[in-house]
Amino acid sequence: VEDMVTPDTCVCRTDEGLLVEGLREAMLETVIPRGDNDCVMVVLGEHRGKVGRILEREPARSRALVQLQRDEAGGRVVPLDYDAICHYVGGHEDD
């Protein structure tokens, strides 16, 4: 997702670099990173907006254990549904 044009439509960039406008949430699929050191952002629920790392995946339950960064509890681990997280490619604390 490159930009949110309205609260329910966005502009996305494809793997080939093309921009696609006017997409709605129902047209999108959550991307869960496959790498061990990839980050995710929480997009739903009480931890919305926080960044973390996946510690363990539970594909049969569509869930992951995520260790939150920049958390007041110092790295709290929370179980989150795949729909509540997405691959995060922004800056990191250790950058």
PDB file of C-alpha atoms in Angstrom:
ATOM      1  CA  VAL A   1       0.000   0.000   0.000  1.00  0.00           C
ATOM      2  CA  GLU A   2       1.482   3.298  -1.114  1.00  0.00           C
ATOM      3  CA  ASP A   3      -1.233   5.713   0.028  1.00  0.00           C
ATOM      4  CA  MET A   4      -4.693   5.802   1.598  1.00  0.00           C
ATOM      5  CA  VAL A   5      -6.786   8.082  -0.651  1.00  0.00           C
ATOM      6  CA  THR A   6      -9.946   7.787   1.467  1.00  0.00           C
ATOM      7  CA  PRO A   7     -10.632   5.771   4.642  1.00  0.00           C
ATOM      8  CA  ASP A   8     -11.683   2.798   2.493  1.00  0.00           C
ATOM      9  CA  THR A   9      -9.661   3.112  -0.745  1.00  0.00           C
ATOM     10  CA  CYS A  10      -5.949   3.026  -1.388  1.00  0.00           C
ATOM     11  CA  VAL A  11      -3.207   3.096  -4.008  1.00  0.00           C
ATOM     12  CA  CYS A  12      -0.955   0.026  -4.196  1.00  0.00           C
ATOM     13  CA  ARG A  13       2.300  -0.753  -5.991  1.00  0.00           C
ATOM     14  CA  THR A  14       2.633  -4.155  -7.658  1.00  0.00           C
ATOM     15  CA  ASP A  15       5.786  -6.278  -7.561  1.00  0.00           C
ATOM     16  CA  GLU A  16       6.413  -5.029 -11.113  1.00  0.00           C
ATOM     17  CA  GLY A  17       6.336  -1.395  -9.926  1.00  0.00           C
ATOM     18  CA  LEU A  18       2.948  -0.422 -11.379  1.00  0.00           C
ATOM     19  CA  LEU A  19       0.603   1.791  -9.336  1.00  0.00           C
ATOM     20  CA  VAL A  20      -3.005   0.615  -9.006  1.00  0.00           C
ATOM     21  CA  GLU A  21      -5.526   3.168  -7.733  1.00  0.00           C
ATOM     22  CA  GLY A  22      -8.995   2.850  -6.215  1.00  0.00           C
ATOM     23  CA  LEU A  23      -8.506  -0.462  -4.431  1.00  0.00           C
ATOM     24  CA  ARG A  24     -10.817  -1.369  -1.552  1.00  0.00           C
ATOM     25  CA  GLU A  25      -9.897  -3.490   1.470  1.00  0.00           C
ATOM     26  CA  ALA A  26     -11.954  -6.456   0.213  1.00  0.00           C
ATOM     27  CA  MET A  27      -9.728  -6.536  -2.901  1.00  0.00           C
ATOM     28  CA  LEU A  28      -6.518  -6.924  -0.875  1.00  0.00           C
ATOM     29  CA  GLU A  29      -4.866  -9.879   0.812  1.00  0.00           C
ATOM     30  CA  THR A  30      -2.715  -9.635   3.916  1.00  0.00           C
ATOM     31  CA  VAL A  31       0.961 -10.377   3.255  1.00  0.00           C
ATOM     32  CA  ILE A  32       2.737 -12.152   6.096  1.00  0.00           C
ATOM     33  CA  PRO A  33       6.537 -12.065   5.745  1.00  0.00           C
ATOM     34  CA  ARG A  34       8.306 -15.397   5.414  1.00  0.00           C
ATOM     35  CA  GLY A  35      11.758 -14.368   6.638  1.00  0.00           C
ATOM     36  CA  ASP A  36      12.808 -14.845  10.254  1.00  0.00           C
ATOM     37  CA  ASN A  37      13.983 -11.236  10.678  1.00  0.00           C
ATOM     38  CA  ASP A  38      11.166  -9.482   8.812  1.00  0.00           C
ATOM     39  CA  CYS A  39       8.990  -7.014  10.681  1.00  0.00           C
ATOM     40  CA  VAL A  40       5.228  -6.650  10.834  1.00  0.00           C
ATOM     41  CA  MET A  41       2.959  -3.768  11.779  1.00  0.00           C
ATOM     42  CA  VAL A  42      -0.190  -4.349  13.786  1.00  0.00           C
ATOM     43  CA  VAL A  43      -3.114  -2.863  11.822  1.00  0.00           C
ATOM     44  CA  LEU A  44      -6.068  -3.947  13.992  1.00  0.00           C
ATOM     45  CA  GLY A  45      -6.822  -4.135  17.697  1.00  0.00           C
ATOM     46  CA  GLU A  46      -5.367  -2.632  20.849  1.00  0.00           C
ATOM     47  CA  HIS A  47      -1.757  -2.788  19.570  1.00  0.00           C
ATOM     48  CA  ARG A  48      -2.606  -1.050  16.275  1.00  0.00           C
ATOM     49  CA  GLY A  49       0.303   0.979  14.898  1.00  0.00           C
ATOM     50  CA  LYS A  50       3.013  -0.969  16.741  1.00  0.00           C
ATOM     51  CA  VAL A  51       5.856  -2.718  14.950  1.00  0.00           C
ATOM     52  CA  GLY A  52       7.163  -6.144  15.905  1.00  0.00           C
ATOM     53  CA  ARG A  53       8.841  -9.337  14.766  1.00  0.00           C
ATOM     54  CA  ILE A  54       7.183 -12.699  14.233  1.00  0.00           C
ATOM     55  CA  LEU A  55       8.589 -15.260  16.658  1.00  0.00           C
ATOM     56  CA  GLU A  56       6.362 -18.165  15.653  1.00  0.00           C
ATOM     57  CA  ARG A  57       3.774 -18.802  12.948  1.00  0.00           C
ATOM     58  CA  GLU A  58       0.627 -20.907  13.371  1.00  0.00           C
ATOM     59  CA  PRO A  59      -0.570 -21.329   9.753  1.00  0.00           C
ATOM     60  CA  ALA A  60      -3.320 -23.805  10.665  1.00  0.00           C
ATOM     61  CA  ARG A  61      -4.875 -21.131  12.923  1.00  0.00           C
ATOM     62  CA  SER A  62      -3.872 -18.148  10.714  1.00  0.00           C
ATOM     63  CA  ARG A  63      -2.087 -16.672  13.708  1.00  0.00           C
ATOM     64  CA  ALA A  64       1.403 -15.598  14.767  1.00  0.00           C
ATOM     65  CA  LEU A  65       3.221 -14.823  18.003  1.00  0.00           C
ATOM     66  CA  VAL A  66       4.633 -11.316  17.641  1.00  0.00           C
ATOM     67  CA  GLN A  67       7.194  -9.589  19.867  1.00  0.00           C
ATOM     68  CA  LEU A  68       6.328  -5.891  19.917  1.00  0.00           C
ATOM     69  CA  GLN A  69       9.063  -3.259  19.676  1.00  0.00           C
ATOM     70  CA  ARG A  70       8.912   0.146  21.336  1.00  0.00           C
ATOM     71  CA  ASP A  71       6.481  -1.329  23.840  1.00  0.00           C
ATOM     72  CA  GLU A  72       6.197   0.056  27.357  1.00  0.00           C
ATOM     73  CA  ALA A  73       6.413  -3.514  28.670  1.00  0.00           C
ATOM     74  CA  GLY A  74       9.759  -4.003  26.914  1.00  0.00           C
ATOM     75  CA  GLY A  75       9.115  -6.483  24.118  1.00  0.00           C
ATOM     76  CA  ARG A  76       5.768  -7.995  25.053  1.00  0.00           C
ATOM     77  CA  VAL A  77       4.840 -11.126  23.042  1.00  0.00           C
ATOM     78  CA  VAL A  78       1.240 -11.254  21.829  1.00  0.00           C
ATOM     79  CA  PRO A  79      -0.730 -13.740  19.683  1.00  0.00           C
ATOM     80  CA  LEU A  80      -2.256 -11.977  16.664  1.00  0.00           C
ATOM     81  CA  ASP A  81      -4.428 -13.118  13.757  1.00  0.00           C
ATOM     82  CA  TYR A  82      -2.839 -12.777  10.325  1.00  0.00           C
ATOM     83  CA  ASP A  83      -5.554 -10.237   9.439  1.00  0.00           C
ATOM     84  CA  ALA A  84      -4.332  -8.006  12.294  1.00  0.00           C
ATOM     85  CA  ILE A  85      -0.742  -7.741  10.983  1.00  0.00           C
ATOM     86  CA  CYS A  86       1.003  -6.922   7.724  1.00  0.00           C
ATOM     87  CA  HIS A  87       4.555  -6.950   6.399  1.00  0.00           C
ATOM     88  CA  TYR A  88       6.311  -3.757   7.534  1.00  0.00           C
ATOM     89  CA  VAL A  89       9.064  -2.322   5.352  1.00  0.00           C
ATOM     90  CA  GLY A  90       9.545   1.048   7.077  1.00  0.00           C
ATOM     91  CA  GLY A  91      12.395   2.100   9.337  1.00  0.00           C
ATOM     92  CA  HIS A  92      13.484   0.032  12.326  1.00  0.00           C
ATOM     93  CA  GLU A  93      14.818   0.943  15.775  1.00  0.00           C
ATOM     94  CA  ASP A  94      18.258  -0.411  14.917  1.00  0.00           C
ATOM     95  CA  ASP A  95      18.563   1.456  11.586  1.00  0.00           C
TER      96      ASP A  95
END
